[in-house]
Amino acid sequence: AQTVTQSQPEMSVQEAETVTLSCTYDTSESDYYLFWYKQPPSRQMILVIRQEAYKQQNATENRFSVNFQKAAKSFSLKISDSQLGDAAMYFCAYTETSYDKVIFGPGTSLSVIP
Amino acid sequence: NAGVTQTPKFQVLKTGQSMTLQCAQDMNHEYMSWYRQDPGMGLRLIHYSVGAGITDQGEVPNGYNVSRSTTEDFPLRLLSAAPSQTSVYFCASSYSSTSSGANVLTFGAGSRLTVL
């Protein structure tokens, strides 16, 4: 079965600094999608970034970028110039095909220190 | 666009009671799913559906039933509530295409359920 692991239950970062959240996954498939979702205290889940496994180029969305290492099955999220509004739970997620189930990791709680 | 609407937002049940969490989406998404969120365990998939009339089990399906009679609605039923089902429940939907938005889940606001 596919699994998603986030080994850092909690992380903290100084405002304006850079932080990297780790995610590893287990799959035997070659084509899949990976995601990072953010859950602020409001509880609303928000997409941060999406990566297609067949694309070599790492996805980027403004201050958010990923380091996708397909052979190592690693998908880390880098947040640059951290802001107070980045404080949230961050979930890594995986899905194989357009209609397959989406599996989430246990999450990393990120605190931003002013 | 309302997106994904979940009701109720809060519910308290007694052990053994039954209830239905409602989920509706107005985006014509084919894929719908239910998750439960517990501290330290992330979101665990309960049931999912790839279209009307089609449902399948996720990681933690025991104690829950679903049906998908229309594209828009995907209710989650607790047949006999247990304290272990105390959790926050999320409904989510998505569509499939070759666009950059494919497979991106749109979530409801969540429903906090307490079983006493």
mmCIF file with all atom_site columns, C-alpha atoms in Angstrom:
data_model
loop_
_atom_site.group_PDB
_atom_site.id
_atom_site.type_symbol
_atom_site.label_atom_id
_atom_site.label_alt_id
_atom_site.label_comp_id
_atom_site.label_asym_id
_atom_site.label_entity_id
_atom_site.label_seq_id
_atom_site.pdbx_PDB_ins_code
_atom_site.Cartn_x
_atom_site.Cartn_y
_atom_site.Cartn_z
_atom_site.occupancy
_atom_site.B_iso_or_equiv
_atom_site.pdbx_formal_charge
_atom_site.auth_seq_id
_atom_site.auth_comp_id
_atom_site.auth_asym_id
_atom_site.auth_atom_id
_atom_site.pdbx_PDB_model_num
ATOM 1   C CA . ALA A 1 1   ? 0.000   0.000  0.000   1.00 0.00 ? 1   ALA A CA 1
ATOM 2   C CA . GLN A 1 2   ? 1.116   3.513  -0.677  1.00 0.00 ? 2   GLN A CA 1
ATOM 3   C CA . THR A 1 3   ? 2.278   5.455  2.346   1.00 0.00 ? 3   THR A CA 1
ATOM 4   C CA . VAL A 1 4   ? 3.312   9.036  2.947   1.00 0.00 ? 4   VAL A CA 1
ATOM 5   C CA . THR A 1 5   ? 5.704   9.897  5.764   1.00 0.00 ? 5   THR A CA 1
ATOM 6   C CA . GLN A 1 6   ? 6.470   13.264 7.299   1.00 0.00 ? 6   GLN A CA 1
ATOM 7   C CA . SER A 1 7   ? 9.210   12.797 9.857   1.00 0.00 ? 7   SER A CA 1
ATOM 8   C CA . GLN A 1 8   ? 9.001   16.261 11.417  1.00 0.00 ? 8   GLN A CA 1
ATOM 9   C CA . PRO A 1 9   ? 5.902   16.603 13.615  1.00 0.00 ? 9   PRO A CA 1
ATOM 10  C CA . GLU A 1 10  ? 6.862   20.197 14.482  1.00 0.00 ? 10  GLU A CA 1
ATOM 11  C CA . MET A 1 11  ? 9.130   22.826 12.953  1.00 0.00 ? 11  MET A CA 1
ATOM 12  C CA . SER A 1 12  ? 9.819   26.467 13.660  1.00 0.00 ? 12  SER A CA 1
ATOM 13  C CA . VAL A 1 13  ? 11.341  29.253 11.612  1.00 0.00 ? 13  VAL A CA 1
ATOM 14  C CA . GLN A 1 14  ? 12.243  32.873 12.177  1.00 0.00 ? 14  GLN A CA 1
ATOM 15  C CA . GLU A 1 15  ? 10.260  35.377 10.198  1.00 0.00 ? 15  GLU A CA 1
ATOM 16  C CA . ALA A 1 16  ? 11.961  36.132 6.838   1.00 0.00 ? 16  ALA A CA 1
ATOM 17  C CA . GLU A 1 17  ? 14.078  32.982 7.053   1.00 0.00 ? 17  GLU A CA 1
ATOM 18  C CA . THR A 1 18  ? 13.832  29.800 4.971   1.00 0.00 ? 18  THR A CA 1
ATOM 19  C CA . VAL A 1 19  ? 12.525  26.448 6.168   1.00 0.00 ? 19  VAL A CA 1
ATOM 20  C CA . THR A 1 20  ? 12.288  23.037 4.525   1.00 0.00 ? 20  THR A CA 1
ATOM 21  C CA . LEU A 1 21  ? 9.630   20.466 5.363   1.00 0.00 ? 21  LEU A CA 1
ATOM 22  C CA . SER A 1 22  ? 10.350  16.844 4.542   1.00 0.00 ? 22  SER A CA 1
ATOM 23  C CA . CYS A 1 23  ? 8.133   14.231 2.933   1.00 0.00 ? 23  CYS A CA 1
ATOM 24  C CA . THR A 1 24  ? 8.861   10.731 1.707   1.00 0.00 ? 24  THR A CA 1
ATOM 25  C CA . TYR A 1 25  ? 6.480   8.295  0.087   1.00 0.00 ? 25  TYR A CA 1
ATOM 26  C CA . ASP A 1 26  ? 6.378   4.688  -0.917  1.00 0.00 ? 26  ASP A CA 1
ATOM 27  C CA . THR A 1 27  ? 5.062   3.555  -4.288  1.00 0.00 ? 27  THR A CA 1
ATOM 28  C CA . SER A 1 28  ? 5.814   1.124  -7.071  1.00 0.00 ? 28  SER A CA 1
ATOM 29  C CA . GLU A 1 29  ? 4.170   3.345  -9.663  1.00 0.00 ? 29  GLU A CA 1
ATOM 30  C CA . SER A 1 30  ? 6.039   5.578  -12.102 1.00 0.00 ? 30  SER A CA 1
ATOM 31  C CA . ASP A 1 31  ? 3.291   8.097  -12.786 1.00 0.00 ? 31  ASP A CA 1
ATOM 32  C CA . TYR A 1 32  ? 1.644   9.937  -9.921  1.00 0.00 ? 32  TYR A CA 1
ATOM 33  C CA . TYR A 1 33  ? 0.989   13.330 -8.384  1.00 0.00 ? 33  TYR A CA 1
ATOM 34  C CA . LEU A 1 34  ? 2.323   14.863 -5.203  1.00 0.00 ? 34  LEU A CA 1
ATOM 35  C CA . PHE A 1 35  ? 0.905   17.783 -3.281  1.00 0.00 ? 35  PHE A CA 1
ATOM 36  C CA . TRP A 1 36  ? 1.504   20.030 -0.322  1.00 0.00 ? 36  TRP A CA 1
ATOM 37  C CA . TYR A 1 37  ? -1.564  21.328 1.481   1.00 0.00 ? 37  TYR A CA 1
ATOM 38  C CA . LYS A 1 38  ? -1.670  23.957 4.207   1.00 0.00 ? 38  LYS A CA 1
ATOM 39  C CA . GLN A 1 39  ? -4.144  23.991 7.086   1.00 0.00 ? 39  GLN A CA 1
ATOM 40  C CA . PRO A 1 40  ? -4.132  27.253 9.073   1.00 0.00 ? 40  PRO A CA 1
ATOM 41  C CA . PRO A 1 41  ? -5.904  27.563 12.439  1.00 0.00 ? 41  PRO A CA 1
ATOM 42  C CA . SER A 1 42  ? -9.129  28.260 10.548  1.00 0.00 ? 42  SER A CA 1
ATOM 43  C CA . ARG A 1 43  ? -9.044  24.550 9.644   1.00 0.00 ? 43  ARG A CA 1
ATOM 44  C CA . GLN A 1 44  ? -9.600  25.237 5.924   1.00 0.00 ? 44  GLN A CA 1
ATOM 45  C CA . MET A 1 45  ? -7.350  23.103 3.726   1.00 0.00 ? 45  MET A CA 1
ATOM 46  C CA . ILE A 1 46  ? -5.535  25.032 1.014   1.00 0.00 ? 46  ILE A CA 1
ATOM 47  C CA . LEU A 1 47  ? -3.387  23.738 -1.835  1.00 0.00 ? 47  LEU A CA 1
ATOM 48  C CA . VAL A 1 48  ? 0.169   25.055 -1.688  1.00 0.00 ? 48  VAL A CA 1
ATOM 49  C CA . ILE A 1 49  ? 1.824   23.281 -4.591  1.00 0.00 ? 49  ILE A CA 1
ATOM 50  C CA . ARG A 1 50  ? 1.378   20.351 -6.986  1.00 0.00 ? 50  ARG A CA 1
ATOM 51  C CA . GLN A 1 51  ? 3.987   18.193 -8.722  1.00 0.00 ? 51  GLN A CA 1
ATOM 52  C CA . GLU A 1 52  ? 3.505   15.693 -11.542 1.00 0.00 ? 52  GLU A CA 1
ATOM 53  C CA . ALA A 1 53  ? 5.942   12.810 -11.269 1.00 0.00 ? 53  ALA A CA 1
ATOM 54  C CA . TYR A 1 54  ? 6.732   12.658 -14.968 1.00 0.00 ? 54  TYR A CA 1
ATOM 55  C CA . LYS A 1 55  ? 7.916   16.265 -14.931 1.00 0.00 ? 55  LYS A CA 1
ATOM 56  C CA . GLN A 1 56  ? 11.587  16.657 -14.056 1.00 0.00 ? 56  GLN A CA 1
ATOM 57  C CA . GLN A 1 57  ? 11.277  20.324 -13.207 1.00 0.00 ? 57  GLN A CA 1
ATOM 58  C CA . ASN A 1 58  ? 10.510  21.165 -9.604  1.00 0.00 ? 58  ASN A CA 1
ATOM 59  C CA . ALA A 1 59  ? 7.265   23.064 -9.075  1.00 0.00 ? 59  ALA A CA 1
ATOM 60  C CA . THR A 1 60  ? 7.361   26.616 -7.746  1.00 0.00 ? 60  THR A CA 1
ATOM 61  C CA . GLU A 1 61  ? 4.631   28.927 -6.475  1.00 0.00 ? 61  GLU A CA 1
ATOM 62  C CA . ASN A 1 62  ? 5.949   32.302 -5.375  1.00 0.00 ? 62  ASN A CA 1
ATOM 63  C CA . ARG A 1 63  ? 7.826   31.727 -2.074  1.00 0.00 ? 63  ARG A CA 1
ATOM 64  C CA . PHE A 1 64  ? 7.053   28.008 -2.103  1.00 0.00 ? 64  PHE A CA 1
ATOM 65  C CA . SER A 1 65  ? 9.138   25.486 -4.019  1.00 0.00 ? 65  SER A CA 1
ATOM 66  C CA . VAL A 1 66  ? 9.706   21.762 -3.903  1.00 0.00 ? 66  VAL A CA 1
ATOM 67  C CA . ASN A 1 67  ? 12.681  19.478 -4.222  1.00 0.00 ? 67  ASN A CA 1
ATOM 68  C CA . PHE A 1 68  ? 11.326  16.403 -5.976  1.00 0.00 ? 68  PHE A CA 1
ATOM 69  C CA . GLN A 1 69  ? 13.708  13.453 -5.946  1.00 0.00 ? 69  GLN A CA 1
ATOM 70  C CA . LYS A 1 70  ? 11.871  10.662 -7.764  1.00 0.00 ? 70  LYS A CA 1
ATOM 71  C CA . ALA A 1 71  ? 14.481  7.948  -7.279  1.00 0.00 ? 71  ALA A CA 1
ATOM 72  C CA . ALA A 1 72  ? 14.687  8.685  -3.571  1.00 0.00 ? 72  ALA A CA 1
ATOM 73  C CA . LYS A 1 73  ? 10.878  9.075  -3.320  1.00 0.00 ? 73  LYS A CA 1
ATOM 74  C CA . SER A 1 74  ? 11.360  12.386 -1.580  1.00 0.00 ? 74  SER A CA 1
ATOM 75  C CA . PHE A 1 75  ? 9.267   15.531 -1.933  1.00 0.00 ? 75  PHE A CA 1
ATOM 76  C CA . SER A 1 76  ? 10.343  18.370 0.347   1.00 0.00 ? 76  SER A CA 1
ATOM 77  C CA . LEU A 1 77  ? 8.753   21.818 0.561   1.00 0.00 ? 77  LEU A CA 1
ATOM 78  C CA . LYS A 1 78  ? 10.897  24.934 0.894   1.00 0.00 ? 78  LYS A CA 1
ATOM 79  C CA . ILE A 1 79  ? 9.319   28.120 2.179   1.00 0.00 ? 79  ILE A CA 1
ATOM 80  C CA . SER A 1 80  ? 11.418  31.217 1.562   1.00 0.00 ? 80  SER A CA 1
ATOM 81  C CA . ASP A 1 81  ? 11.070  34.578 3.316   1.00 0.00 ? 81  ASP A CA 1
ATOM 82  C CA . SER A 1 82  ? 8.739   33.022 5.890   1.00 0.00 ? 82  SER A CA 1
ATOM 83  C CA . GLN A 1 83  ? 5.803   35.144 7.000   1.00 0.00 ? 83  GLN A CA 1
ATOM 84  C CA . LEU A 1 84  ? 3.603   34.989 10.070  1.00 0.00 ? 84  LEU A CA 1
ATOM 85  C CA . GLY A 1 85  ? 0.744   33.831 7.869   1.00 0.00 ? 85  GLY A CA 1
ATOM 86  C CA . ASP A 1 86  ? 2.727   30.719 6.944   1.00 0.00 ? 86  ASP A CA 1
ATOM 87  C CA . ALA A 1 87  ? 2.159   29.309 10.431  1.00 0.00 ? 87  ALA A CA 1
ATOM 88  C CA . ALA A 1 88  ? -0.012  26.228 9.879   1.00 0.00 ? 88  ALA A CA 1
ATOM 89  C CA . MET A 1 89  ? -0.123  22.461 9.586   1.00 0.00 ? 89  MET A CA 1
ATOM 90  C CA . TYR A 1 90  ? 1.402   21.284 6.327   1.00 0.00 ? 90  TYR A CA 1
ATOM 91  C CA . PHE A 1 91  ? 0.368   17.985 4.777   1.00 0.00 ? 91  PHE A CA 1
ATOM 92  C CA . CYS A 1 92  ? 2.118   16.086 2.028   1.00 0.00 ? 92  CYS A CA 1
ATOM 93  C CA . ALA A 1 93  ? -0.220  14.049 -0.184  1.00 0.00 ? 93  ALA A CA 1
ATOM 94  C CA . TYR A 1 94  ? 0.021   11.480 -2.979  1.00 0.00 ? 94  TYR A CA 1
ATOM 95  C CA . THR A 1 95  ? -2.264  10.118 -5.671  1.00 0.00 ? 95  THR A CA 1
ATOM 96  C CA . GLU A 1 96  ? -1.540  7.740  -8.528  1.00 0.00 ? 96  GLU A CA 1
ATOM 97  C CA . THR A 1 97  ? -4.094  8.429  -11.218 1.00 0.00 ? 97  THR A CA 1
ATOM 98  C CA . SER A 1 98  ? -6.812  10.850 -12.014 1.00 0.00 ? 98  SER A CA 1
ATOM 99  C CA . TYR A 1 99  ? -9.378  8.873  -10.089 1.00 0.00 ? 99  TYR A CA 1
ATOM 100 C CA . ASP A 1 100 ? -7.390  7.147  -7.416  1.00 0.00 ? 100 ASP A CA 1
ATOM 101 C CA . LYS A 1 101 ? -7.539  7.887  -3.736  1.00 0.00 ? 101 LYS A CA 1
ATOM 102 C CA . VAL A 1 102 ? -5.449  10.671 -2.267  1.00 0.00 ? 102 VAL A CA 1
ATOM 103 C CA . ILE A 1 103 ? -3.266  9.619  0.671   1.00 0.00 ? 103 ILE A CA 1
ATOM 104 C CA . PHE A 1 104 ? -1.998  12.148 3.207   1.00 0.00 ? 104 PHE A CA 1
ATOM 105 C CA . GLY A 1 105 ? 0.967   12.168 5.534   1.00 0.00 ? 105 GLY A CA 1
ATOM 106 C CA . PRO A 1 106 ? 0.596   12.877 9.279   1.00 0.00 ? 106 PRO A CA 1
ATOM 107 C CA . GLY A 1 107 ? 1.478   16.544 8.897   1.00 0.00 ? 107 GLY A CA 1
ATOM 108 C CA . THR A 1 108 ? 4.099   19.001 10.134  1.00 0.00 ? 108 THR A CA 1
ATOM 109 C CA . SER A 1 109 ? 3.119   21.868 12.404  1.00 0.00 ? 109 SER A CA 1
ATOM 110 C CA . LEU A 1 110 ? 5.055   24.990 11.403  1.00 0.00 ? 110 LEU A CA 1
ATOM 111 C CA . SER A 1 111 ? 5.479   27.903 13.777  1.00 0.00 ? 111 SER A CA 1
ATOM 112 C CA . VAL A 1 112 ? 6.816   31.261 12.605  1.00 0.00 ? 112 VAL A CA 1
ATOM 113 C CA . ILE A 1 113 ? 8.697   33.285 15.212  1.00 0.00 ? 113 ILE A CA 1
ATOM 114 C CA . PRO A 1 114 ? 8.482   37.073 14.862  1.00 0.00 ? 114 PRO A CA 1
ATOM 115 C CA . ASN B 2 1   ? -19.638 29.219 -6.498  1.00 0.00 ? 1   ASN B CA 1
ATOM 116 C CA . ALA B 2 2   ? -20.258 27.621 -3.111  1.00 0.00 ? 2   ALA B CA 1
ATOM 117 C CA . GLY B 2 3   ? -17.567 24.953 -3.639  1.00 0.00 ? 3   GLY B CA 1
ATOM 118 C CA . VAL B 2 4   ? -17.899 22.085 -1.158  1.00 0.00 ? 4   VAL B CA 1
ATOM 119 C CA . THR B 2 5   ? -20.534 22.485 1.526   1.00 0.00 ? 5   THR B CA 1
ATOM 120 C CA . GLN B 2 6   ? -20.544 20.300 4.626   1.00 0.00 ? 6   GLN B CA 1
ATOM 121 C CA . THR B 2 7   ? -23.246 20.163 7.248   1.00 0.00 ? 7   THR B CA 1
ATOM 122 C CA . PRO B 2 8   ? -23.432 20.230 10.181  1.00 0.00 ? 8   PRO B CA 1
ATOM 123 C CA . LYS B 2 9   ? -20.289 22.039 11.357  1.00 0.00 ? 9   LYS B CA 1
ATOM 124 C CA . PHE B 2 10  ? -20.609 20.670 14.877  1.00 0.00 ? 10  PHE B CA 1
ATOM 125 C CA . GLN B 2 11  ? -22.454 17.670 16.273  1.00 0.00 ? 11  GLN B CA 1
ATOM 126 C CA . VAL B 2 12  ? -22.568 15.869 19.614  1.00 0.00 ? 12  VAL B CA 1
ATOM 127 C CA . LEU B 2 13  ? -23.864 12.311 19.660  1.00 0.00 ? 13  LEU B CA 1
ATOM 128 C CA . LYS B 2 14  ? -24.363 9.658  22.255  1.00 0.00 ? 14  LYS B CA 1
ATOM 129 C CA . THR B 2 15  ? -22.863 6.229  21.795  1.00 0.00 ? 15  THR B CA 1
ATOM 130 C CA . GLY B 2 16  ? -25.093 4.109  19.587  1.00 0.00 ? 16  GLY B CA 1
ATOM 131 C CA . GLN B 2 17  ? -26.848 6.981  17.840  1.00 0.00 ? 17  GLN B CA 1
ATOM 132 C CA . SER B 2 18  ? -26.787 7.296  14.080  1.00 0.00 ? 18  SER B CA 1
ATOM 133 C CA . MET B 2 19  ? -26.315 10.373 11.976  1.00 0.00 ? 19  MET B CA 1
ATOM 134 C CA . THR B 2 20  ? -25.463 11.574 8.490   1.00 0.00 ? 20  THR B CA 1
ATOM 135 C CA . LEU B 2 21  ? -22.863 14.136 7.555   1.00 0.00 ? 21  LEU B CA 1
ATOM 136 C CA . GLN B 2 22  ? -23.904 15.887 4.388   1.00 0.00 ? 22  GLN B CA 1
ATOM 137 C CA . CYS B 2 23  ? -21.549 16.931 1.605   1.00 0.00 ? 23  CYS B CA 1
ATOM 138 C CA . ALA B 2 24  ? -22.514 18.757 -1.567  1.00 0.00 ? 24  ALA B CA 1
ATOM 139 C CA . GLN B 2 25  ? -20.412 20.284 -4.333  1.00 0.00 ? 25  GLN B CA 1
ATOM 140 C CA . ASP B 2 26  ? -21.487 22.487 -7.223  1.00 0.00 ? 26  ASP B CA 1
ATOM 141 C CA . MET B 2 27  ? -18.368 22.190 -9.384  1.00 0.00 ? 27  MET B CA 1
ATOM 142 C CA . ASN B 2 28  ? -19.414 19.055 -11.300 1.00 0.00 ? 28  ASN B CA 1
ATOM 143 C CA . HIS B 2 29  ? -16.481 17.174 -9.796  1.00 0.00 ? 29  HIS B CA 1
ATOM 144 C CA . GLU B 2 30  ? -16.441 13.469 -10.478 1.00 0.00 ? 30  GLU B CA 1
ATOM 145 C CA . TYR B 2 31  ? -14.284 12.519 -7.518  1.00 0.00 ? 31  TYR B CA 1
ATOM 146 C CA . MET B 2 32  ? -15.533 12.944 -3.938  1.00 0.00 ? 32  MET B CA 1
ATOM 147 C CA . SER B 2 33  ? -14.106 11.657 -0.689  1.00 0.00 ? 33  SER B CA 1
ATOM 148 C CA . TRP B 2 34  ? -14.409 11.693 3.076   1.00 0.00 ? 34  TRP B CA 1
ATOM 149 C CA . TYR B 2 35  ? -11.500 12.025 5.509   1.00 0.00 ? 35  TYR B CA 1
ATOM 150 C CA . ARG B 2 36  ? -11.219 12.079 9.234   1.00 0.00 ? 36  ARG B CA 1
ATOM 151 C CA . GLN B 2 37  ? -8.551  14.146 10.945  1.00 0.00 ? 37  GLN B CA 1
ATOM 152 C CA . ASP B 2 38  ? -7.134  13.137 14.298  1.00 0.00 ? 38  ASP B CA 1
ATOM 153 C CA . PRO B 2 39  ? -4.145  14.691 16.104  1.00 0.00 ? 39  PRO B CA 1
ATOM 154 C CA . GLY B 2 40  ? -0.834  13.236 14.947  1.00 0.00 ? 40  GLY B CA 1
ATOM 155 C CA . MET B 2 41  ? -2.459  11.076 12.286  1.00 0.00 ? 41  MET B CA 1
ATOM 156 C CA . GLY B 2 42  ? -3.093  13.504 9.477   1.00 0.00 ? 42  GLY B CA 1
ATOM 157 C CA . LEU B 2 43  ? -6.093  12.940 7.234   1.00 0.00 ? 43  LEU B CA 1
ATOM 158 C CA . ARG B 2 44  ? -7.184  9.350  6.828   1.00 0.00 ? 44  ARG B CA 1
ATOM 159 C CA . LEU B 2 45  ? -9.398  8.371  3.933   1.00 0.00 ? 45  LEU B CA 1
ATOM 160 C CA . ILE B 2 46  ? -12.715 6.816  4.930   1.00 0.00 ? 46  ILE B CA 1
ATOM 161 C CA . HIS B 2 47  ? -14.549 6.334  1.619   1.00 0.00 ? 47  HIS B CA 1
ATOM 162 C CA . TYR B 2 48  ? -14.326 7.787  -1.844  1.00 0.00 ? 48  TYR B CA 1
ATOM 163 C CA . SER B 2 49  ? -16.293 7.886  -5.086  1.00 0.00 ? 49  SER B CA 1
ATOM 164 C CA . VAL B 2 50  ? -15.226 8.361  -8.695  1.00 0.00 ? 50  VAL B CA 1
ATOM 165 C CA . GLY B 2 51  ? -18.732 9.074  -9.953  1.00 0.00 ? 51  GLY B CA 1
ATOM 166 C CA . ALA B 2 52  ? -22.435 8.606  -9.334  1.00 0.00 ? 52  ALA B CA 1
ATOM 167 C CA . GLY B 2 53  ? -23.211 5.036  -8.338  1.00 0.00 ? 53  GLY B CA 1
ATOM 168 C CA . ILE B 2 54  ? -19.565 4.169  -7.611  1.00 0.00 ? 54  ILE B CA 1
ATOM 169 C CA . THR B 2 55  ? -18.028 4.092  -4.140  1.00 0.00 ? 55  THR B CA 1
ATOM 170 C CA . ASP B 2 56  ? -14.991 2.425  -2.632  1.00 0.00 ? 56  ASP B CA 1
ATOM 171 C CA . GLN B 2 57  ? -13.361 2.009  0.749   1.00 0.00 ? 57  GLN B CA 1
ATOM 172 C CA . GLY B 2 58  ? -10.417 4.004  1.968   1.00 0.00 ? 58  GLY B CA 1
ATOM 173 C CA . GLU B 2 59  ? -8.035  3.370  4.860   1.00 0.00 ? 59  GLU B CA 1
ATOM 174 C CA . VAL B 2 60  ? -10.542 3.457  7.727   1.00 0.00 ? 60  VAL B CA 1
ATOM 175 C CA . PRO B 2 61  ? -14.021 2.503  6.413   1.00 0.00 ? 61  PRO B CA 1
ATOM 176 C CA . ASN B 2 62  ? -15.349 0.510  9.380   1.00 0.00 ? 62  ASN B CA 1
ATOM 177 C CA . GLY B 2 63  ? -18.388 2.053  11.027  1.00 0.00 ? 63  GLY B CA 1
ATOM 178 C CA . TYR B 2 64  ? -19.174 4.332  8.087   1.00 0.00 ? 64  TYR B CA 1
ATOM 179 C CA . ASN B 2 65  ? -21.405 4.023  5.021   1.00 0.00 ? 65  ASN B CA 1
ATOM 180 C CA . VAL B 2 66  ? -21.595 6.166  1.921   1.00 0.00 ? 66  VAL B CA 1
ATOM 181 C CA . SER B 2 67  ? -23.661 6.389  -1.238  1.00 0.00 ? 67  SER B CA 1
ATOM 182 C CA . ARG B 2 68  ? -23.384 8.495  -4.370  1.00 0.00 ? 68  ARG B CA 1
ATOM 183 C CA . SER B 2 69  ? -26.751 8.783  -6.081  1.00 0.00 ? 69  SER B CA 1
ATOM 184 C CA . THR B 2 70  ? -25.924 12.096 -7.772  1.00 0.00 ? 70  THR B CA 1
ATOM 185 C CA . THR B 2 71  ? -22.732 13.817 -8.896  1.00 0.00 ? 71  THR B CA 1
ATOM 186 C CA . GLU B 2 72  ? -23.321 16.625 -6.399  1.00 0.00 ? 72  GLU B CA 1
ATOM 187 C CA . ASP B 2 73  ? -23.922 14.769 -3.136  1.00 0.00 ? 73  ASP B CA 1
ATOM 188 C CA . PHE B 2 74  ? -21.853 12.332 -1.098  1.00 0.00 ? 74  PHE B CA 1
ATOM 189 C CA . PRO B 2 75  ? -23.305 11.775 2.401   1.00 0.00 ? 75  PRO B CA 1
ATOM 190 C CA . LEU B 2 76  ? -21.409 9.925  5.120   1.00 0.00 ? 76  LEU B CA 1
ATOM 191 C CA . ARG B 2 77  ? -23.471 7.826  7.519   1.00 0.00 ? 77  ARG B CA 1
ATOM 192 C CA . LEU B 2 78  ? -22.476 6.705  10.978  1.00 0.00 ? 78  LEU B CA 1
ATOM 193 C CA . LEU B 2 79  ? -24.680 3.725  11.735  1.00 0.00 ? 79  LEU B CA 1
ATOM 194 C CA . SER B 2 80  ? -23.957 3.333  15.459  1.00 0.00 ? 80  SER B CA 1
ATOM 195 C CA . ALA B 2 81  ? -21.650 6.043  16.757  1.00 0.00 ? 81  ALA B CA 1
ATOM 196 C CA . ALA B 2 82  ? -18.741 5.109  19.003  1.00 0.00 ? 82  ALA B CA 1
ATOM 197 C CA . PRO B 2 83  ? -16.373 7.364  21.018  1.00 0.00 ? 83  PRO B CA 1
ATOM 198 C CA . SER B 2 84  ? -13.564 6.303  18.658  1.00 0.00 ? 84  SER B CA 1
ATOM 199 C CA . GLN B 2 85  ? -15.392 8.183  15.915  1.00 0.00 ? 85  GLN B CA 1
ATOM 200 C CA . THR B 2 86  ? -14.888 11.491 17.690  1.00 0.00 ? 86  THR B CA 1
ATOM 201 C CA . SER B 2 87  ? -12.974 13.468 15.099  1.00 0.00 ? 87  SER B CA 1
ATOM 202 C CA . VAL B 2 88  ? -13.043 16.258 12.554  1.00 0.00 ? 88  VAL B CA 1
ATOM 203 C CA . TYR B 2 89  ? -14.447 15.116 9.234   1.00 0.00 ? 89  TYR B CA 1
ATOM 204 C CA . PHE B 2 90  ? -13.637 16.636 5.872   1.00 0.00 ? 90  PHE B CA 1
ATOM 205 C CA . CYS B 2 91  ? -15.343 16.152 2.555   1.00 0.00 ? 91  CYS B CA 1
ATOM 206 C CA . ALA B 2 92  ? -13.249 16.872 -0.548  1.00 0.00 ? 92  ALA B CA 1
ATOM 207 C CA . SER B 2 93  ? -13.804 16.761 -4.295  1.00 0.00 ? 93  SER B CA 1
ATOM 208 C CA . SER B 2 94  ? -11.787 17.095 -7.464  1.00 0.00 ? 94  SER B CA 1
ATOM 209 C CA . TYR B 2 95  ? -11.982 16.731 -11.223 1.00 0.00 ? 95  TYR B CA 1
ATOM 210 C CA . SER B 2 96  ? -9.701  15.003 -13.620 1.00 0.00 ? 96  SER B CA 1
ATOM 211 C CA . SER B 2 97  ? -8.188  16.607 -16.644 1.00 0.00 ? 97  SER B CA 1
ATOM 212 C CA . THR B 2 98  ? -4.834  17.298 -18.155 1.00 0.00 ? 98  THR B CA 1
ATOM 213 C CA . SER B 2 99  ? -4.842  20.834 -16.837 1.00 0.00 ? 99  SER B CA 1
ATOM 214 C CA . SER B 2 100 ? -2.682  22.079 -13.996 1.00 0.00 ? 100 SER B CA 1
ATOM 215 C CA . GLY B 2 101 ? -5.643  21.850 -11.624 1.00 0.00 ? 101 GLY B CA 1
ATOM 216 C CA . ALA B 2 102 ? -6.242  18.153 -12.129 1.00 0.00 ? 102 ALA B CA 1
ATOM 217 C CA . ASN B 2 103 ? -6.528  16.055 -8.978  1.00 0.00 ? 103 ASN B CA 1
ATOM 218 C CA . VAL B 2 104 ? -6.412  19.115 -6.740  1.00 0.00 ? 104 VAL B CA 1
ATOM 219 C CA . LEU B 2 105 ? -8.798  18.566 -3.872  1.00 0.00 ? 105 LEU B CA 1
ATOM 220 C CA . THR B 2 106 ? -11.313 21.227 -2.883  1.00 0.00 ? 106 THR B CA 1
ATOM 221 C CA . PHE B 2 107 ? -12.214 20.768 0.767   1.00 0.00 ? 107 PHE B CA 1
ATOM 222 C CA . GLY B 2 108 ? -15.272 21.580 2.791   1.00 0.00 ? 108 GLY B CA 1
ATOM 223 C CA . ALA B 2 109 ? -14.895 23.530 6.024   1.00 0.00 ? 109 ALA B CA 1
ATOM 224 C CA . GLY B 2 110 ? -14.993 20.418 8.182   1.00 0.00 ? 110 GLY B CA 1
ATOM 225 C CA . SER B 2 111 ? -17.426 18.937 10.681  1.00 0.00 ? 111 SER B CA 1
ATOM 226 C CA . ARG B 2 112 ? -16.433 18.413 14.296  1.00 0.00 ? 112 ARG B CA 1
ATOM 227 C CA . LEU B 2 113 ? -18.142 15.338 15.723  1.00 0.00 ? 113 LEU B CA 1
ATOM 228 C CA . THR B 2 114 ? -18.057 14.370 19.388  1.00 0.00 ? 114 THR B CA 1
ATOM 229 C CA . VAL B 2 115 ? -19.392 11.002 20.520  1.00 0.00 ? 115 VAL B CA 1
ATOM 230 C CA . LEU B 2 116 ? -20.030 10.704 24.241  1.00 0.00 ? 116 LEU B CA 1
#
